[in-house]
Coordinates of C-alpha atoms and ligand atoms in Angstrom, one line a residue:
X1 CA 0.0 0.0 0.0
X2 CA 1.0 4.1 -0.3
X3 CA 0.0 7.4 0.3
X4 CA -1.3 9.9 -1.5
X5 CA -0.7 13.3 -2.4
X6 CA -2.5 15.4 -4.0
X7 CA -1.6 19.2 -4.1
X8 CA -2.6 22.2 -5.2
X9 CA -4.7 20.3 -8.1
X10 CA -7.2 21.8 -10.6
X11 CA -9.5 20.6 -13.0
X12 CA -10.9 23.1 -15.6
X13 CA -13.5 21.7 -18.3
X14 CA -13.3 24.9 -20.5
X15 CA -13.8 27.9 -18.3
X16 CA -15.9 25.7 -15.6
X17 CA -13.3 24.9 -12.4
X18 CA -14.6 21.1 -11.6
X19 CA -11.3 21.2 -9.0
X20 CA -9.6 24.4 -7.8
X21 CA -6.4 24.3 -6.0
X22 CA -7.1 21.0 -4.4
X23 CA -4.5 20.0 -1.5
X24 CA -4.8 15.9 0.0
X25 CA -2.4 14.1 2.2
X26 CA -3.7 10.7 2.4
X27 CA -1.3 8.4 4.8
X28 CA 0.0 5.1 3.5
X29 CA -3.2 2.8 5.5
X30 CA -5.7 5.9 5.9
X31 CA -9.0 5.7 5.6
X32 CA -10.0 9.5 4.1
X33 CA -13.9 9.9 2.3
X34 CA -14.3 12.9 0.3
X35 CA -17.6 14.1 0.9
X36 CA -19.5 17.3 -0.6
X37 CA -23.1 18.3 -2.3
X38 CA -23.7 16.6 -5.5
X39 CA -21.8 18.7 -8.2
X40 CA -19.0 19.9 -5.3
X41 CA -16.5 17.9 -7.4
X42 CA -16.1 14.1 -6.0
X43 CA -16.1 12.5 -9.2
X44 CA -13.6 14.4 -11.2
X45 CA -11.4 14.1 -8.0
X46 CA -11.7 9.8 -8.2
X47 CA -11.5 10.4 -11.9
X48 CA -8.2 12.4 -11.7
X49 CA -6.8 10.1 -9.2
X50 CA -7.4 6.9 -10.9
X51 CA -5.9 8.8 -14.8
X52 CA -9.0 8.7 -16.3
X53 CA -9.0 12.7 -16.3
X54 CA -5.5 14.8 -16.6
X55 CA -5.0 17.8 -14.5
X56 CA -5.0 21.4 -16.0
X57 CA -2.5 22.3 -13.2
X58 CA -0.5 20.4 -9.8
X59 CA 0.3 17.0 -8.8
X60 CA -0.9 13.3 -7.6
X61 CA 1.6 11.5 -6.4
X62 CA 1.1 7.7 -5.1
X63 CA 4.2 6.4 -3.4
X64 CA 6.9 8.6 -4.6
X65 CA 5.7 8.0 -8.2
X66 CA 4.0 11.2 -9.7
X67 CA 1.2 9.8 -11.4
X68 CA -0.6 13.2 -12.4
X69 CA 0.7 17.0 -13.5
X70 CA 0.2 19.2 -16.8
X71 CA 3.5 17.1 -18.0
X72 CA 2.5 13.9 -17.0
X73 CA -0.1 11.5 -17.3
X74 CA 0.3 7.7 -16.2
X75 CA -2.2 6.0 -18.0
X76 CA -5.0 4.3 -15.7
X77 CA -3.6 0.3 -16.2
X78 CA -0.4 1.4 -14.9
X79 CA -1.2 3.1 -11.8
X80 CA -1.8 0.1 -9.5
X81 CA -5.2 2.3 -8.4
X82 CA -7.7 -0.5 -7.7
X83 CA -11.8 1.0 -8.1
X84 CA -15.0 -0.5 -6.5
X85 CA -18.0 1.0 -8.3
X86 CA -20.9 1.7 -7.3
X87 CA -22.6 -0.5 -9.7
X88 CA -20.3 -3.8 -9.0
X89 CA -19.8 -4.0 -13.0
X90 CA -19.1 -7.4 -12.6
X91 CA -19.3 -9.5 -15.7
X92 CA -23.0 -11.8 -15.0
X93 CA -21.9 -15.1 -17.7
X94 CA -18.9 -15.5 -15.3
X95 CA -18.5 -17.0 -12.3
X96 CA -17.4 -14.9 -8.9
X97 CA -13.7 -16.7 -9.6
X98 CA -13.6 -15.7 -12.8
X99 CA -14.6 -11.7 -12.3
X100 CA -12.1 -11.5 -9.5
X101 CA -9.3 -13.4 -11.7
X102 CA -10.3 -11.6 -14.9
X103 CA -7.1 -8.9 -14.5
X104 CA -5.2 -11.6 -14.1
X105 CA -6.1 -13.9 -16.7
X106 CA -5.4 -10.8 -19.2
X107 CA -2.2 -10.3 -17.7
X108 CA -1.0 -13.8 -18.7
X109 CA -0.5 -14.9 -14.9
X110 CA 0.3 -18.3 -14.4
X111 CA -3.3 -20.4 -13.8
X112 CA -2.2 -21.9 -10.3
X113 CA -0.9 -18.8 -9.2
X114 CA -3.9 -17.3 -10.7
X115 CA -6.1 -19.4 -8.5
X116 CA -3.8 -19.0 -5.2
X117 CA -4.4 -15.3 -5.9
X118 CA -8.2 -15.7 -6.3
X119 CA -8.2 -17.5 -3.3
X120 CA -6.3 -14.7 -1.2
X121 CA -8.3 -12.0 -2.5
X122 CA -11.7 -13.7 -2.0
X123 CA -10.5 -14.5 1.5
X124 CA -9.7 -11.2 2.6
X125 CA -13.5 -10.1 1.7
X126 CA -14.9 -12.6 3.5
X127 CA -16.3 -14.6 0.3
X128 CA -14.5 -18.3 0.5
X129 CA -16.3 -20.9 -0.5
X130 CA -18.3 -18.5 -2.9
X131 CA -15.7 -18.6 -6.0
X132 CA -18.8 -20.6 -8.4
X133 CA -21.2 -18.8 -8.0
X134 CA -22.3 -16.6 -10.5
X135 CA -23.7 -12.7 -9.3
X136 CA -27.0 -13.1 -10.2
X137 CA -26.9 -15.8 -7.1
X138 CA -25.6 -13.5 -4.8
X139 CA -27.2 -10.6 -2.9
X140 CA -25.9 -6.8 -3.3
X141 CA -23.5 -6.6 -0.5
X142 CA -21.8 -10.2 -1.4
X143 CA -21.8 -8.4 -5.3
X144 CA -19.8 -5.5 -3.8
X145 CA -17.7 -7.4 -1.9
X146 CA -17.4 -9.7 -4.9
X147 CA -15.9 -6.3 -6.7
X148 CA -13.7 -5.2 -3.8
X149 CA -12.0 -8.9 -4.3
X150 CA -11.5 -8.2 -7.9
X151 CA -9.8 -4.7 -7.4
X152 CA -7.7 -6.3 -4.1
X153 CA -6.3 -9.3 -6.4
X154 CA -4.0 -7.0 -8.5
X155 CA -2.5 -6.1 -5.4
X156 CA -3.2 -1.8 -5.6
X157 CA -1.6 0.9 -4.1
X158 CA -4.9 2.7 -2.8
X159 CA -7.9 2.1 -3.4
X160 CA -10.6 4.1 -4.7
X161 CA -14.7 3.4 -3.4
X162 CA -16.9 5.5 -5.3
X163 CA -20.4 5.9 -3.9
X164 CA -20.2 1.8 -2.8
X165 CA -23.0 1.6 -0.8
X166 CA -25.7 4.3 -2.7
X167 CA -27.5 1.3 -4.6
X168 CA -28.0 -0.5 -1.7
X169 CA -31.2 -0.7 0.9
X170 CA -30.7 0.7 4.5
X171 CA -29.8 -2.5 5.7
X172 CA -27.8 -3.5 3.8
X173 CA -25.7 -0.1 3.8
X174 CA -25.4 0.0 7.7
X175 CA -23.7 -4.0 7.5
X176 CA -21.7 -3.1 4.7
X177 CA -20.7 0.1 6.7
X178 CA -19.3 -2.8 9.2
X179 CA -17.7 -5.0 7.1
X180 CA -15.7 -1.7 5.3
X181 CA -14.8 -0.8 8.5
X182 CA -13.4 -4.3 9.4
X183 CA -12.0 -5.1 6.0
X184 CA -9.8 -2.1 6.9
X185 CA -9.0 -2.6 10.0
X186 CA -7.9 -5.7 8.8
X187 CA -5.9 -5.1 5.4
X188 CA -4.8 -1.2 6.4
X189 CA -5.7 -0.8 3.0
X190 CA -5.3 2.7 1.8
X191 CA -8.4 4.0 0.7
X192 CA -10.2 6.6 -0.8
X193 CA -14.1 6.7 -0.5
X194 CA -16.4 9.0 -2.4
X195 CA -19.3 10.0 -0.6
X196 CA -22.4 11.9 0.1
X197 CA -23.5 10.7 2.8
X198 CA -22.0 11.8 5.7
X199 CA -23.5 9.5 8.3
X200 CA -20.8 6.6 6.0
X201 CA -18.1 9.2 6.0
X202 CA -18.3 9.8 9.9
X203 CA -18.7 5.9 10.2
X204 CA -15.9 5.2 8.3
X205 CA -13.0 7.5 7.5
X206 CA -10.1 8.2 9.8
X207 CA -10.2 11.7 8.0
X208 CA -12.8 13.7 6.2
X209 CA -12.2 15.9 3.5
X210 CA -15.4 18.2 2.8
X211 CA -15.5 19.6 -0.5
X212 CA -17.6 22.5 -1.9
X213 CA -17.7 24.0 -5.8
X214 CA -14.6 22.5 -6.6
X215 CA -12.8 23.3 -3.6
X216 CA -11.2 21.8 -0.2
X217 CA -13.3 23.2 2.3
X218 CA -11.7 21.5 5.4
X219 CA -9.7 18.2 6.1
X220 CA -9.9 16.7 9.5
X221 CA -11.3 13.8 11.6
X222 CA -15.2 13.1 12.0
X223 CA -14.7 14.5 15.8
X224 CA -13.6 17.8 14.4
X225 CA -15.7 17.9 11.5
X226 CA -18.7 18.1 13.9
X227 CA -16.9 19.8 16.8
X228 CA -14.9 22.8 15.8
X229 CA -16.5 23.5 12.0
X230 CA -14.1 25.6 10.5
X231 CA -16.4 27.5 8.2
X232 CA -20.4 28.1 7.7
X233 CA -20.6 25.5 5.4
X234 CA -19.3 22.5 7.4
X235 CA -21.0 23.3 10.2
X236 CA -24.4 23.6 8.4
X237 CA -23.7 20.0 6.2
X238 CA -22.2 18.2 9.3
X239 CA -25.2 16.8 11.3
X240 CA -27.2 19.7 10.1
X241 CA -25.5 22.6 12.5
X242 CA -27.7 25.7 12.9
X243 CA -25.4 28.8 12.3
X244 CA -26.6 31.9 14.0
X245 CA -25.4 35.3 14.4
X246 CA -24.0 36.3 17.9
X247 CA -21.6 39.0 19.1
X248 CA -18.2 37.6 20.6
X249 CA -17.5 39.4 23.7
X250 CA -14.5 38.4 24.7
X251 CA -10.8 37.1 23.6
X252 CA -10.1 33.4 23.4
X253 CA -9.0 31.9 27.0
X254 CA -7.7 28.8 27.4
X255 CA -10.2 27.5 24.5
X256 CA -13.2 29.6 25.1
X257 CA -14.6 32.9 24.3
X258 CA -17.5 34.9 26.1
X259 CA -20.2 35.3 23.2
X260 CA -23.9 36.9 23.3
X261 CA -26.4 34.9 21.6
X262 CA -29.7 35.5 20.9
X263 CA -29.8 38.3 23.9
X264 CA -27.6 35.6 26.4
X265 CA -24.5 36.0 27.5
X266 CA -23.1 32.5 27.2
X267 CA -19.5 30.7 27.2
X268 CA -18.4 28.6 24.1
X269 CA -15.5 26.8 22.3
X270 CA -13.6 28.8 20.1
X271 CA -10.1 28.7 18.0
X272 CA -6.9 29.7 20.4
X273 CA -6.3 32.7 18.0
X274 CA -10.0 33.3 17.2
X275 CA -9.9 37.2 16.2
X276 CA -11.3 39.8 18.2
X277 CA -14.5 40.8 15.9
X278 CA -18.0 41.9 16.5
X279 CA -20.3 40.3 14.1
X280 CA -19.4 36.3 14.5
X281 CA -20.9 32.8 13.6
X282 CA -21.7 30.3 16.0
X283 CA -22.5 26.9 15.1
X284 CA -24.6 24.8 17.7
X285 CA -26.2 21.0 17.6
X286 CA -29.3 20.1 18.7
X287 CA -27.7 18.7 21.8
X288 CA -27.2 22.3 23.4
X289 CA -30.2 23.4 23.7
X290 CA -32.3 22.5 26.8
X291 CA -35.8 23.6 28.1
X292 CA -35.7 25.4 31.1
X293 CA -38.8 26.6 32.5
X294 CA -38.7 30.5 32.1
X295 CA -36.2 33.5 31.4
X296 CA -33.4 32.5 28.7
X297 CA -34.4 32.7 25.1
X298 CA -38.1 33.2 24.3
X299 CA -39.0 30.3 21.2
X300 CA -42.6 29.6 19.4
X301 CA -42.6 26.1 19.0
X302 CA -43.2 25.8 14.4
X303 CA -43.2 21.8 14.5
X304 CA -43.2 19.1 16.8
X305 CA -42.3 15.7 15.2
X306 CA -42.5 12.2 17.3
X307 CA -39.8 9.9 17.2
X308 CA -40.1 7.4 19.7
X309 CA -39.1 7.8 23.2
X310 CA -39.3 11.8 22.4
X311 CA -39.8 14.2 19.9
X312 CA -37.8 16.9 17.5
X313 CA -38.8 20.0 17.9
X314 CA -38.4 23.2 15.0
X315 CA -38.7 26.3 16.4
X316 CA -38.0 30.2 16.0
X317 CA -36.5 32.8 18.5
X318 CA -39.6 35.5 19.2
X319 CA -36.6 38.1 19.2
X320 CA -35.4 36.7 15.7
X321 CA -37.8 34.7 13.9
X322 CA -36.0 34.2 10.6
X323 CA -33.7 31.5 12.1
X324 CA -34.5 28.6 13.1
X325 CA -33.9 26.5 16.3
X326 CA -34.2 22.4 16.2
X327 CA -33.9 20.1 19.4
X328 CA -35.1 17.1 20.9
X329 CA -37.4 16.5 23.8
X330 CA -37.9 13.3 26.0
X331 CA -41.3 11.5 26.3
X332 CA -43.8 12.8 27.6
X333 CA -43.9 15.0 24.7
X334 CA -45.4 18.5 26.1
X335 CA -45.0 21.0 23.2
X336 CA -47.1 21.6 20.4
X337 CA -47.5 24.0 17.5
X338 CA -47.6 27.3 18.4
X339 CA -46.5 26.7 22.3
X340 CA -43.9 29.9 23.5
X341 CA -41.0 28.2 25.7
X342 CA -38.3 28.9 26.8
X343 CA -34.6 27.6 25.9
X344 CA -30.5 27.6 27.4
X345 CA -27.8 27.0 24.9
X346 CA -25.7 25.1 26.9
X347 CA -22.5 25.1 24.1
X348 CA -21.6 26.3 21.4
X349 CA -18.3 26.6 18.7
X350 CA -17.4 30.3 17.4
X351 CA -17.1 29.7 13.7
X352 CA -13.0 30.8 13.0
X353 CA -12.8 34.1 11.1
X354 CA -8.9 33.8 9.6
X355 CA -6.8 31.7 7.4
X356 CA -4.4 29.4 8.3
X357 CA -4.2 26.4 6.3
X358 CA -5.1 26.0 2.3
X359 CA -8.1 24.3 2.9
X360 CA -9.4 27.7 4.7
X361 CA -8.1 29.6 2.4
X362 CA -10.8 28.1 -0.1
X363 CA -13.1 29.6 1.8
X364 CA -12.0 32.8 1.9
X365 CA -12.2 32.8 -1.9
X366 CA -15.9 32.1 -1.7
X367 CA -15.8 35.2 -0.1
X368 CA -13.9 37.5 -2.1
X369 CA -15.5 36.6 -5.1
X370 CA -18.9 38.4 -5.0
X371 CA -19.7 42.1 -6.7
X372 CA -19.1 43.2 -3.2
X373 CA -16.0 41.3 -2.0
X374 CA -17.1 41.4 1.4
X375 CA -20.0 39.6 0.5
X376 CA -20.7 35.7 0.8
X377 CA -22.0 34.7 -2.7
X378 CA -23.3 31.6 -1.2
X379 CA -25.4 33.2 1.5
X380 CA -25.5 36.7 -0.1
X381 CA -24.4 37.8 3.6
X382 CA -22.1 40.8 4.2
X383 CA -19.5 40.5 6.8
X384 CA -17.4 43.5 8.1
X385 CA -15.0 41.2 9.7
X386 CA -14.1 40.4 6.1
X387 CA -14.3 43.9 5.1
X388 CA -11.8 44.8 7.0
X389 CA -9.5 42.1 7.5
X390 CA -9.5 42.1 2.9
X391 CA -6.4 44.8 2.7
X392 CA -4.3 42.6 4.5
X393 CA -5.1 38.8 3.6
X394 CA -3.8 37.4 0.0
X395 CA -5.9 35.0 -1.7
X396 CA -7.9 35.1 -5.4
Ligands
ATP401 N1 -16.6 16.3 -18.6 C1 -17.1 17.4 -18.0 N2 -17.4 18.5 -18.8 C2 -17.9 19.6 -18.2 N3 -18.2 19.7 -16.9 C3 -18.0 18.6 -16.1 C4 -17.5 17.4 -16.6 N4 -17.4 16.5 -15.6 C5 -17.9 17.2 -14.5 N5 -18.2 18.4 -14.8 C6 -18.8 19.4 -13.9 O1 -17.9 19.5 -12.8 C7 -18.6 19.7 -11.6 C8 -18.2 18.6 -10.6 O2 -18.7 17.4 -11.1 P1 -18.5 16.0 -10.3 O3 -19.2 15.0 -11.1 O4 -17.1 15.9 -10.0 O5 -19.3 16.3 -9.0 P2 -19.8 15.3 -7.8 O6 -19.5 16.0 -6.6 O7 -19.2 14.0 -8.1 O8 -21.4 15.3 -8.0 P3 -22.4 14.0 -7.8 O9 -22.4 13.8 -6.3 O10 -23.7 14.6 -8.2 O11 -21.9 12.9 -8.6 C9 -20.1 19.7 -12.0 O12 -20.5 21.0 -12.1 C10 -20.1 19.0 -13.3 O13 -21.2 19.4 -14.1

């Protein structure tokens, strides 16, 4: 097995930036999904990684071999990249044997060896005893793992998943999620796992990498994905963070600033070298917020939904009622449409306003490149921080 690098990549179908400056460290035996909104640039990622897409500019390197630049391209056979599809594409006249030693067989390797090596790879998914059956005899997650086998037997470098599970029932998905997770625990395969689903990704990856229009939007493990969100957009695509407004009242001290939310003075997590601006963005979970029986924030109650054992709960701040606040409730389920309550937010994350590694600085671009470059053209928000912080920072 290797790592992979990929740095500073970008992909440009005519004037449209499918990649933009894209910047991976995979470790040799990582587990790293890349996960994003459908058209955020996945695909063309796997695609470039695997050669069957060249780079308009930077570098993949697997092992120390550079595989991808504007200068070179190693053709997809030679790249020892294994893929699992997310449509098997197994052949259905042959037998599961035969699919997995197919590669092989075109290679001109040795029949006994062949078989030894059919054996191996069919073992390592978990599939012996399987090798005569044909795929229409076996159910979706045997066909995947069926596919996995084939890509192990040829011994790859990495290997890419794209989208394994997306054909599969609910079921099925969550054992498969298992047997992924075990397979690597077992092989420390390196792999590379396309996703949008970020329930698999958090399952499964040692490291995240959350993409957005082409970009890198932040690298890191599941636990800081959902923890210390580095921009607006993780935090609101992670487990469905609400992002709200709130003034930051104090410096950072030993991890935590003094914010005002919502009218409430409040303590929350926040970056060592969080800046010292007015106007900030706090990400919360549904997990902070608590019913308490009067004063903290004033809510009307839009929806309650029951989910067994309790309920989730969408509702709006009187003081603010263009946001929206959702949190769960224990049996018995007291609240209904229309109730006013009253809620604590026990925690909280200050969103980072700065730039310190390339993946932020993606970000900032999305900022700088509205009519007015203070503005967010995603969420058509101004941000004086930004304003005033654009004389100084680099960045196109
Ligand atoms: N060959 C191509 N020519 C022009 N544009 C392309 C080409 N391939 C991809 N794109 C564009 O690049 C962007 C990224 O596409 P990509 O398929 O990589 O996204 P994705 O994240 O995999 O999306 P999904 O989850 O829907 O599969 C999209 O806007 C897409 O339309």
């Amino acid at each position: 097995m290797a790592g992979l690098k990929i740095e500073n990549v970008t992909k440009a179908f005519g004037t449209m930036h499918a990649l933009s400056g894209v910047s991976l460290d995979v470790k040799n035996g990582e587990f790293v999904a890349v996960l994003g909104p459908s058209g955020c640039g996945k695909t063309t990622l796997l695609r470039a990684i695997a050669g069957f897409e060249t780079v308009t500019d930077g570098q993949i390197t697997v092992g120390d071999t550079v595989m991808s630049s504007p200068s070179v391209n190693v053709p997809p056979e030679k790249r020892k990249v294994g893929i699992v599809f997310q449509n098997y594409a197994l052949w259905p006249h042959m037998t599961v044997a035969e699919n997995v030693g197919y590669s092989l067989k075109v290679a001109k390797v040795a029949k006994a060896t062949r078989e030894k090596r059919v054996e191996d790879a069919l073992a390592l998914v978990d599939l012996v005893g399987l090798g005569d059956r044909r795929p229409a005899n076996l159910s979706g997650g045997q066909r995947q793992r069926v596919a996995l086998a084939r890509c192990l037997v040829s011994t790859p470098s990495l290997v890419l998943f794209d989208e394994p599970l997306a054909n599969l029932d609910v079921h099925l998905r969550a054992s498969m999620e298992e047997e992924f997770a075990e397979f690597h625990k077992r092989t420390k395969t390196t792999i590379v796992y396309i996703t949008h689903d970020q329930a698999e990704a958090m399952a499964l990856a040692d490291r995240i990498a959350v993409m957005d229009h082409g970009k890198l939007i932040q690298f890191a493990t599941p636990r800081e994905l959902y923890q210390e969100p580095r921009s607006e957009m993780v935090a609101a695509f992670i487990a469905q963070g609400m992002v709200l407004p709130a003034r930051l009242l104090s410096a950072p001290d030993n991890g935590h600033c003094k914010v005002q939310l919502l009218g409430q003075d409040a303590v929350f997590r926040c970056a060592p070298d969080q800046q010292q601006v007015t106007a900030a963005k706090v990400c919360i979970r549904s997990s902070d917020i608590e019913l308490v029986d009067g004063g903290g924030i004033t809510i009307t109650v839009k929806r309650v939904i029951y989910r067994g054992g309790g309920a989730r709960v969408d509702a709006f701040p009187v003081s603010s009622p263009e946001l929206q606040l959702t949190f769960d409730i224990a049996d018995p389920v007291t609240l209904s449409e229309g109730d006013t309550a009253h809620i604590r937010v026990k925690s909280g994350w200050v969103i980072p306003q700065g730039i310190r590694n390339n993946a932020d600085r993606s970000v900032w671009r999305v900022w700088r490149k509205g009519p007015d470059q203070c503005r967010n053209f995603r969420s058509g928000n101004q941000d004086p921080a930004r304003c005033r912080h654009q004389g100084r920072r680099g960045g196109t």
